[in-house]
């Protein structure tokens, strides 16, 4: 689950990580009042679950409450499109009004779960700011990566090493090492998968501040973080993905036109590869999961079909705990409800009760083509490429 910048900064503050003074506003008049309270100049920042806001016109330095009001009113009724969003962008429902700071230097500081070191790594760079992706690509040697031992946690010398590498003076090394230690506590206590401060700022009056904040929490840990769950903003997420999550279906929307319905995450990925290798492209990742009921299967198919790009559905089921006859009944239930009898379903069913499942589909009015192998499946869907 992603948090907004202002929400992440609220958490930072609780851990003693310094952030600029700020207030969140959901209307333009609140933005004006906040500017007045904080004292101009301020920075008005669109709160969306995407980075790249600065370059996309979502961050602006303003010099009066009136200017804040008019900039906020434009932002608040718009969708912000950045290089990290789709072409439709994400809705701006709130803005953060922050005291403007005089930036002397901008650094990058982050922590992320890293598969290869099997733990958290801290990442930092002297070249922070809005072009960090370019730095990583063109001059990777300017990025410092420090693996953190999951048992020992972040060691004080590691924090000092990062701060030293950022080229800070003695006093600021101490402050920054302390900040890094607190950041690791935020990461662990909140079951984060990613934290980014970009930029971490050295101000002209020698303060170290988190000028931006990005915090992603592991979805599988949300059950033990009710206070975080309560502040989730689903307006920022794909509506189909939100719906899928309510039904405990693992669905990720993609851009292609072949819907995929599969049980098991590995098989689901293999199925997407099949669609791609046939020259077609998957419209989604979907893993129905083991113990699905007919209703859940019906819901899964209806989710896939509510994506208007979907021209055909590739069903790849290996019946185990989920029996093929139950899945077949679920498909029939969905199609009869939606009356969408034309949509081509390319079905591969193996395993528990596969024969019964195939029989149910054969006796239905659904537009089903059966295949035995993935090669056959690929050749059937290649016409949708
Ligand atoms: P992002 O583009 O979504 O990562 O948004 P950021 O919060 O990182 O803001 C983008 C850039 O705006 C930063 O890298 C800074 O250069 C600049 N910026 C943000 N806040 C301030 C501020 O208070 N004063 C000044 N001078 N620049 C700021
Ligand atoms: Mn940033």
PDB file of C-alpha atoms in Angstrom, residues 154-369:
ATOM      1  CA  UNK A 154      21.256  -1.082  10.646  1.00  0.00           C
ATOM      2  CA  UNK A 155      24.580  -0.571  12.441  1.00  0.00           C
ATOM      3  CA  UNK A 156      25.528   2.959  13.495  1.00  0.00           C
ATOM      4  CA  UNK A 157      28.743   2.778  11.414  1.00  0.00           C
ATOM      5  CA  UNK A 158      26.662   2.069   8.313  1.00  0.00           C
ATOM      6  CA  UNK A 159      24.640   5.244   8.827  1.00  0.00           C
ATOM      7  CA  UNK A 160      27.868   7.211   9.322  1.00  0.00           C
ATOM      8  CA  UNK A 161      29.386   5.671   6.211  1.00  0.00           C
ATOM      9  CA  UNK A 162      26.424   6.763   4.087  1.00  0.00           C
ATOM     10  CA  UNK A 163      26.501  10.264   5.538  1.00  0.00           C
ATOM     11  CA  UNK A 164      30.267  10.470   4.965  1.00  0.00           C
ATOM     12  CA  UNK A 165      29.898   9.369   1.349  1.00  0.00           C
ATOM     13  CA  UNK A 166      27.388  12.178   0.820  1.00  0.00           C
ATOM     14  CA  UNK A 167      30.273  14.565   1.470  1.00  0.00           C
ATOM     15  CA  UNK A 168      28.810  16.158   4.571  1.00  0.00           C
ATOM     16  CA  UNK A 169      30.761  17.894   7.307  1.00  0.00           C
ATOM     17  CA  UNK A 170      31.221  16.413  10.780  1.00  0.00           C
ATOM     18  CA  UNK A 171      28.151  17.990  12.319  1.00  0.00           C
ATOM     19  CA  UNK A 172      25.889  17.014   9.427  1.00  0.00           C
ATOM     20  CA  UNK A 173      27.294  13.486   9.307  1.00  0.00           C
ATOM     21  CA  UNK A 174      26.106  13.096  12.896  1.00  0.00           C
ATOM     22  CA  UNK A 175      22.628  14.464  12.101  1.00  0.00           C
ATOM     23  CA  UNK A 176      22.293  12.409   8.940  1.00  0.00           C
ATOM     24  CA  UNK A 177      23.509   9.168  10.524  1.00  0.00           C
ATOM     25  CA  UNK A 178      20.920   9.704  13.231  1.00  0.00           C
ATOM     26  CA  UNK A 179      18.221  10.345  10.605  1.00  0.00           C
ATOM     27  CA  UNK A 180      19.183   7.148   8.751  1.00  0.00           C
ATOM     28  CA  UNK A 181      18.871   5.147  11.976  1.00  0.00           C
ATOM     29  CA  UNK A 182      15.379   6.584  12.529  1.00  0.00           C
ATOM     30  CA  UNK A 183      14.449   5.880   8.939  1.00  0.00           C
ATOM     31  CA  UNK A 184      15.351   2.227   9.413  1.00  0.00           C
ATOM     32  CA  UNK A 185      13.075   2.149  12.470  1.00  0.00           C
ATOM     33  CA  UNK A 186      10.240   3.560  10.320  1.00  0.00           C
ATOM     34  CA  UNK A 187      10.948   0.866   7.748  1.00  0.00           C
ATOM     35  CA  UNK A 188      10.917  -2.050  10.189  1.00  0.00           C
ATOM     36  CA  UNK A 189       8.126  -0.911  12.533  1.00  0.00           C
ATOM     37  CA  UNK A 190       5.749  -0.256   9.642  1.00  0.00           C
ATOM     38  CA  UNK A 191       6.626  -3.300   7.517  1.00  0.00           C
ATOM     39  CA  UNK A 192       7.680  -1.056   4.657  1.00  0.00           C
ATOM     40  CA  UNK A 193       8.807  -2.406   1.315  1.00  0.00           C
ATOM     41  CA  UNK A 194      10.225   0.930   0.207  1.00  0.00           C
ATOM     42  CA  UNK A 195      11.123   4.314   1.670  1.00  0.00           C
ATOM     43  CA  UNK A 196      12.528   7.160  -0.362  1.00  0.00           C
ATOM     44  CA  UNK A 197      13.591  10.642   0.592  1.00  0.00           C
ATOM     45  CA  UNK A 198      14.368  12.416  -2.638  1.00  0.00           C
ATOM     46  CA  UNK A 199      15.578  14.989  -2.061  1.00  0.00           C
ATOM     47  CA  UNK A 200      17.094  14.782   1.368  1.00  0.00           C
ATOM     48  CA  UNK A 201      18.098  18.391   1.673  1.00  0.00           C
ATOM     49  CA  UNK A 202      20.919  20.354   3.221  1.00  0.00           C
ATOM     50  CA  UNK A 203      19.473  23.833   3.642  1.00  0.00           C
ATOM     51  CA  UNK A 204      21.439  27.055   3.409  1.00  0.00           C
ATOM     52  CA  UNK A 205      21.052  27.419   7.187  1.00  0.00           C
ATOM     53  CA  UNK A 206      22.660  24.025   7.692  1.00  0.00           C
ATOM     54  CA  UNK A 207      19.635  21.851   8.448  1.00  0.00           C
ATOM     55  CA  UNK A 208      19.117  18.331   7.151  1.00  0.00           C
ATOM     56  CA  UNK A 209      15.480  17.862   6.088  1.00  0.00           C
ATOM     57  CA  UNK A 210      13.359  15.279   4.303  1.00  0.00           C
ATOM     58  CA  UNK A 211      11.909  17.492   1.550  1.00  0.00           C
ATOM     59  CA  UNK A 212      10.041  14.630  -0.097  1.00  0.00           C
ATOM     60  CA  UNK A 213       8.825  11.296   1.261  1.00  0.00           C
ATOM     61  CA  UNK A 214       7.674   8.095  -0.309  1.00  0.00           C
ATOM     62  CA  UNK A 215       6.591   5.136   1.798  1.00  0.00           C
ATOM     63  CA  UNK A 216       5.159   1.821   0.586  1.00  0.00           C
ATOM     64  CA  UNK A 217       3.832  -0.699   3.100  1.00  0.00           C
ATOM     65  CA  UNK A 218       3.748  -4.442   2.487  1.00  0.00           C
ATOM     66  CA  UNK A 219       0.103  -5.302   1.659  1.00  0.00           C
ATOM     67  CA  UNK A 220       0.424  -8.599   3.481  1.00  0.00           C
ATOM     68  CA  UNK A 221       1.211  -6.791   6.727  1.00  0.00           C
ATOM     69  CA  UNK A 222      -1.656  -4.322   6.607  1.00  0.00           C
ATOM     70  CA  UNK A 223      -3.730  -6.499   8.947  1.00  0.00           C
ATOM     71  CA  UNK A 224      -1.422  -5.469  11.780  1.00  0.00           C
ATOM     72  CA  UNK A 225      -1.369  -1.778  10.883  1.00  0.00           C
ATOM     73  CA  UNK A 226      -4.988  -0.696  11.253  1.00  0.00           C
ATOM     74  CA  UNK A 227      -3.962   2.974  11.574  1.00  0.00           C
ATOM     75  CA  UNK A 228      -2.269   2.780   8.169  1.00  0.00           C
ATOM     76  CA  UNK A 229      -5.130   0.892   6.565  1.00  0.00           C
ATOM     77  CA  UNK A 230      -7.467   3.653   7.762  1.00  0.00           C
ATOM     78  CA  UNK A 231      -5.614   6.313   5.768  1.00  0.00           C
ATOM     79  CA  UNK A 232      -5.416   4.403   2.483  1.00  0.00           C
ATOM     80  CA  UNK A 233      -6.518   6.433  -0.542  1.00  0.00           C
ATOM     81  CA  UNK A 234      -8.083   4.068  -3.059  1.00  0.00           C
ATOM     82  CA  UNK A 235      -8.854   6.935  -5.443  1.00  0.00           C
ATOM     83  CA  UNK A 236      -5.214   6.580  -6.497  1.00  0.00           C
ATOM     84  CA  UNK A 237      -5.502   2.928  -7.473  1.00  0.00           C
ATOM     85  CA  UNK A 238      -6.953   1.082 -10.406  1.00  0.00           C
ATOM     86  CA  UNK A 239     -10.642   0.473  -9.611  1.00  0.00           C
ATOM     87  CA  UNK A 240     -10.533  -3.110 -10.904  1.00  0.00           C
ATOM     88  CA  UNK A 241      -7.536  -3.900  -8.697  1.00  0.00           C
ATOM     89  CA  UNK A 242      -9.328  -2.469  -5.662  1.00  0.00           C
ATOM     90  CA  UNK A 243     -12.406  -4.577  -6.435  1.00  0.00           C
ATOM     91  CA  UNK A 244     -10.264  -7.688  -6.926  1.00  0.00           C
ATOM     92  CA  UNK A 245      -8.580  -7.168  -3.574  1.00  0.00           C
ATOM     93  CA  UNK A 246     -11.974  -7.005  -1.841  1.00  0.00           C
ATOM     94  CA  UNK A 247     -12.642 -10.494  -3.218  1.00  0.00           C
ATOM     95  CA  UNK A 248      -9.154 -11.726  -2.336  1.00  0.00           C
ATOM     96  CA  UNK A 249      -8.272 -12.215  -6.009  1.00  0.00           C
ATOM     97  CA  UNK A 250      -4.726 -11.421  -7.111  1.00  0.00           C
ATOM     98  CA  UNK A 251      -5.324  -9.218 -10.140  1.00  0.00           C
ATOM     99  CA  UNK A 252      -2.973  -6.765 -11.795  1.00  0.00           C
ATOM    100  CA  UNK A 253      -4.227  -4.788 -14.749  1.00  0.00           C
ATOM    101  CA  UNK A 254      -2.000  -4.618 -17.821  1.00  0.00           C
ATOM    102  CA  UNK A 255      -2.339  -2.993 -21.224  1.00  0.00           C
ATOM    103  CA  UNK A 256      -2.972  -5.930 -23.558  1.00  0.00           C
ATOM    104  CA  UNK A 257      -6.116  -7.548 -24.948  1.00  0.00           C
ATOM    105  CA  UNK A 258      -5.912 -11.187 -23.804  1.00  0.00           C
ATOM    106  CA  UNK A 259      -7.582 -11.708 -20.434  1.00  0.00           C
ATOM    107  CA  UNK A 260      -5.866 -14.406 -18.363  1.00  0.00           C
ATOM    108  CA  UNK A 261      -7.544 -16.589 -15.745  1.00  0.00           C
ATOM    109  CA  UNK A 262      -5.224 -18.955 -13.981  1.00  0.00           C
ATOM    110  CA  UNK A 263      -4.786 -20.698 -10.653  1.00  0.00           C
ATOM    111  CA  UNK A 264      -1.365 -20.286  -9.139  1.00  0.00           C
ATOM    112  CA  UNK A 265       0.945 -17.314  -9.491  1.00  0.00           C
ATOM    113  CA  UNK A 266       3.712 -19.189 -11.333  1.00  0.00           C
ATOM    114  CA  UNK A 267       1.294 -20.675 -13.839  1.00  0.00           C
ATOM    115  CA  UNK A 268      -0.288 -17.236 -14.247  1.00  0.00           C
ATOM    116  CA  UNK A 269       3.083 -15.758 -15.198  1.00  0.00           C
ATOM    117  CA  UNK A 270       3.794 -18.635 -17.579  1.00  0.00           C
ATOM    118  CA  UNK A 271       0.384 -18.047 -19.176  1.00  0.00           C
ATOM    119  CA  UNK A 272       1.137 -14.387 -19.703  1.00  0.00           C
ATOM    120  CA  UNK A 273       4.402 -15.417 -21.352  1.00  0.00           C
ATOM    121  CA  UNK A 274       2.457 -17.725 -23.662  1.00  0.00           C
ATOM    122  CA  UNK A 275       0.175 -14.871 -24.674  1.00  0.00           C
ATOM    123  CA  UNK A 276       3.186 -12.644 -25.321  1.00  0.00           C
ATOM    124  CA  UNK A 277       5.105 -15.274 -27.267  1.00  0.00           C
ATOM    125  CA  UNK A 278       2.048 -15.755 -29.481  1.00  0.00           C
ATOM    126  CA  UNK A 279       2.371 -12.089 -30.388  1.00  0.00           C
ATOM    127  CA  UNK A 280      -0.681 -11.113 -28.360  1.00  0.00           C
ATOM    128  CA  UNK A 281      -0.356  -9.282 -25.074  1.00  0.00           C
ATOM    129  CA  UNK A 282      -1.881 -10.069 -21.701  1.00  0.00           C
ATOM    130  CA  UNK A 283      -4.586  -7.756 -20.366  1.00  0.00           C
ATOM    131  CA  UNK A 284      -3.922  -8.811 -16.813  1.00  0.00           C
ATOM    132  CA  UNK A 285      -2.230 -11.042 -14.320  1.00  0.00           C
ATOM    133  CA  UNK A 286      -4.791 -13.053 -12.383  1.00  0.00           C
ATOM    134  CA  UNK A 287      -4.359 -15.816  -9.847  1.00  0.00           C
ATOM    135  CA  UNK A 288      -7.728 -17.070  -8.566  1.00  0.00           C
ATOM    136  CA  UNK A 289      -6.077 -18.953  -5.725  1.00  0.00           C
ATOM    137  CA  UNK A 290      -6.614 -22.438  -4.352  1.00  0.00           C
ATOM    138  CA  UNK A 291      -9.900 -22.640  -2.518  1.00  0.00           C
ATOM    139  CA  UNK A 292     -12.032 -20.517  -4.845  1.00  0.00           C
ATOM    140  CA  UNK A 293     -15.809 -20.945  -4.888  1.00  0.00           C
ATOM    141  CA  UNK A 294     -18.027 -20.711  -8.004  1.00  0.00           C
ATOM    142  CA  UNK A 295     -18.895 -17.156  -6.995  1.00  0.00           C
ATOM    143  CA  UNK A 296     -15.250 -16.174  -6.722  1.00  0.00           C
ATOM    144  CA  UNK A 297     -14.457 -17.691 -10.109  1.00  0.00           C
ATOM    145  CA  UNK A 298     -17.443 -15.834 -11.595  1.00  0.00           C
ATOM    146  CA  UNK A 299     -16.176 -12.620 -10.025  1.00  0.00           C
ATOM    147  CA  UNK A 300     -12.687 -13.211 -11.438  1.00  0.00           C
ATOM    148  CA  UNK A 301     -14.024 -13.615 -14.962  1.00  0.00           C
ATOM    149  CA  UNK A 302     -16.281 -10.612 -14.630  1.00  0.00           C
ATOM    150  CA  UNK A 303     -13.329  -8.493 -13.449  1.00  0.00           C
ATOM    151  CA  UNK A 304     -11.316  -9.571 -16.461  1.00  0.00           C
ATOM    152  CA  UNK A 305     -14.219  -8.836 -18.799  1.00  0.00           C
ATOM    153  CA  UNK A 306     -14.895  -5.408 -17.370  1.00  0.00           C
ATOM    154  CA  UNK A 307     -11.634  -4.317 -18.985  1.00  0.00           C
ATOM    155  CA  UNK A 308     -12.858  -3.069 -22.374  1.00  0.00           C
ATOM    156  CA  UNK A 309      -9.598  -3.964 -24.098  1.00  0.00           C
ATOM    157  CA  UNK A 310     -10.177  -7.681 -23.577  1.00  0.00           C
ATOM    158  CA  UNK A 311     -10.919  -9.452 -26.872  1.00  0.00           C
ATOM    159  CA  UNK A 312     -10.491 -13.051 -25.702  1.00  0.00           C
ATOM    160  CA  UNK A 313      -9.807 -14.883 -22.459  1.00  0.00           C
ATOM    161  CA  UNK A 314      -7.167 -17.518 -21.964  1.00  0.00           C
ATOM    162  CA  UNK A 315      -8.135 -19.875 -19.150  1.00  0.00           C
ATOM    163  CA  UNK A 316      -5.325 -22.082 -17.884  1.00  0.00           C
ATOM    164  CA  UNK A 317      -6.355 -24.207 -14.923  1.00  0.00           C
ATOM    165  CA  UNK A 318      -4.545 -26.989 -13.243  1.00  0.00           C
ATOM    166  CA  UNK A 319      -7.253 -28.389 -10.996  1.00  0.00           C
ATOM    167  CA  UNK A 320      -6.036 -29.171  -7.517  1.00  0.00           C
ATOM    168  CA  UNK A 321      -7.683 -27.674  -4.489  1.00  0.00           C
ATOM    169  CA  UNK A 322      -9.684 -25.631  -6.983  1.00  0.00           C
ATOM    170  CA  UNK A 323     -11.664 -28.278  -8.886  1.00  0.00           C
ATOM    171  CA  UNK A 324     -12.204 -27.757 -12.608  1.00  0.00           C
ATOM    172  CA  UNK A 325     -15.963 -28.393 -12.356  1.00  0.00           C
ATOM    173  CA  UNK A 326     -16.302 -25.591  -9.821  1.00  0.00           C
ATOM    174  CA  UNK A 327     -14.331 -23.258 -12.068  1.00  0.00           C
ATOM    175  CA  UNK A 328     -16.491 -24.224 -15.072  1.00  0.00           C
ATOM    176  CA  UNK A 329     -19.688 -23.505 -13.140  1.00  0.00           C
ATOM    177  CA  UNK A 330     -18.231 -20.149 -12.128  1.00  0.00           C
ATOM    178  CA  UNK A 331     -17.549 -19.226 -15.760  1.00  0.00           C
ATOM    179  CA  UNK A 332     -21.075 -20.217 -16.788  1.00  0.00           C
ATOM    180  CA  UNK A 333     -22.509 -18.223 -13.885  1.00  0.00           C
ATOM    181  CA  UNK A 334     -20.586 -15.106 -14.946  1.00  0.00           C
ATOM    182  CA  UNK A 335     -21.417 -15.319 -18.653  1.00  0.00           C
ATOM    183  CA  UNK A 336     -25.103 -16.046 -18.054  1.00  0.00           C
ATOM    184  CA  UNK A 337     -25.301 -13.095 -15.725  1.00  0.00           C
ATOM    185  CA  UNK A 338     -23.539 -10.723 -18.127  1.00  0.00           C
ATOM    186  CA  UNK A 339     -25.081 -12.238 -21.310  1.00  0.00           C
ATOM    187  CA  UNK A 340     -21.652 -11.879 -22.906  1.00  0.00           C
ATOM    188  CA  UNK A 341     -21.920 -15.135 -24.882  1.00  0.00           C
ATOM    189  CA  UNK A 342     -19.683 -13.981 -27.733  1.00  0.00           C
ATOM    190  CA  UNK A 343     -16.457 -13.512 -25.850  1.00  0.00           C
ATOM    191  CA  UNK A 344     -14.052 -16.260 -26.968  1.00  0.00           C
ATOM    192  CA  UNK A 345     -12.717 -18.397 -24.112  1.00  0.00           C
ATOM    193  CA  UNK A 346      -9.662 -20.501 -24.901  1.00  0.00           C
ATOM    194  CA  UNK A 347      -9.633 -23.114 -22.188  1.00  0.00           C
ATOM    195  CA  UNK A 348      -6.988 -25.513 -20.995  1.00  0.00           C
ATOM    196  CA  UNK A 349      -8.187 -27.620 -18.077  1.00  0.00           C
ATOM    197  CA  UNK A 350      -6.176 -30.346 -16.432  1.00  0.00           C
ATOM    198  CA  UNK A 351      -6.199 -32.017 -13.052  1.00  0.00           C
ATOM    199  CA  UNK A 352      -8.970 -32.603 -10.564  1.00  0.00           C
ATOM    200  CA  UNK A 353     -12.361 -33.029 -12.259  1.00  0.00           C
ATOM    201  CA  UNK A 354     -11.079 -31.697 -15.573  1.00  0.00           C
ATOM    202  CA  UNK A 355     -13.409 -34.022 -17.496  1.00  0.00           C
ATOM    203  CA  UNK A 356     -16.433 -32.797 -15.562  1.00  0.00           C
ATOM    204  CA  UNK A 357     -15.369 -29.187 -16.043  1.00  0.00           C
ATOM    205  CA  UNK A 358     -14.950 -29.587 -19.781  1.00  0.00           C
ATOM    206  CA  UNK A 359     -18.346 -31.322 -19.963  1.00  0.00           C
ATOM    207  CA  UNK A 360     -20.043 -28.421 -18.165  1.00  0.00           C
ATOM    208  CA  UNK A 361     -18.525 -25.907 -20.590  1.00  0.00           C
ATOM    209  CA  UNK A 362     -19.384 -28.050 -23.641  1.00  0.00           C
ATOM    210  CA  UNK A 363     -23.029 -28.178 -22.550  1.00  0.00           C
ATOM    211  CA  UNK A 364     -23.176 -24.413 -22.025  1.00  0.00           C
ATOM    212  CA  UNK A 365     -23.764 -21.619 -24.531  1.00  0.00           C
ATOM    213  CA  UNK A 366     -20.291 -20.202 -23.945  1.00  0.00           C
ATOM    214  CA  UNK A 367     -17.965 -19.586 -26.874  1.00  0.00           C
ATOM    215  CA  UNK A 368     -15.289 -22.064 -25.772  1.00  0.00           C
ATOM    216  CA  UNK A 369     -12.306 -23.475 -27.648  1.00  0.00           C
TER     217      UNK A 369
END
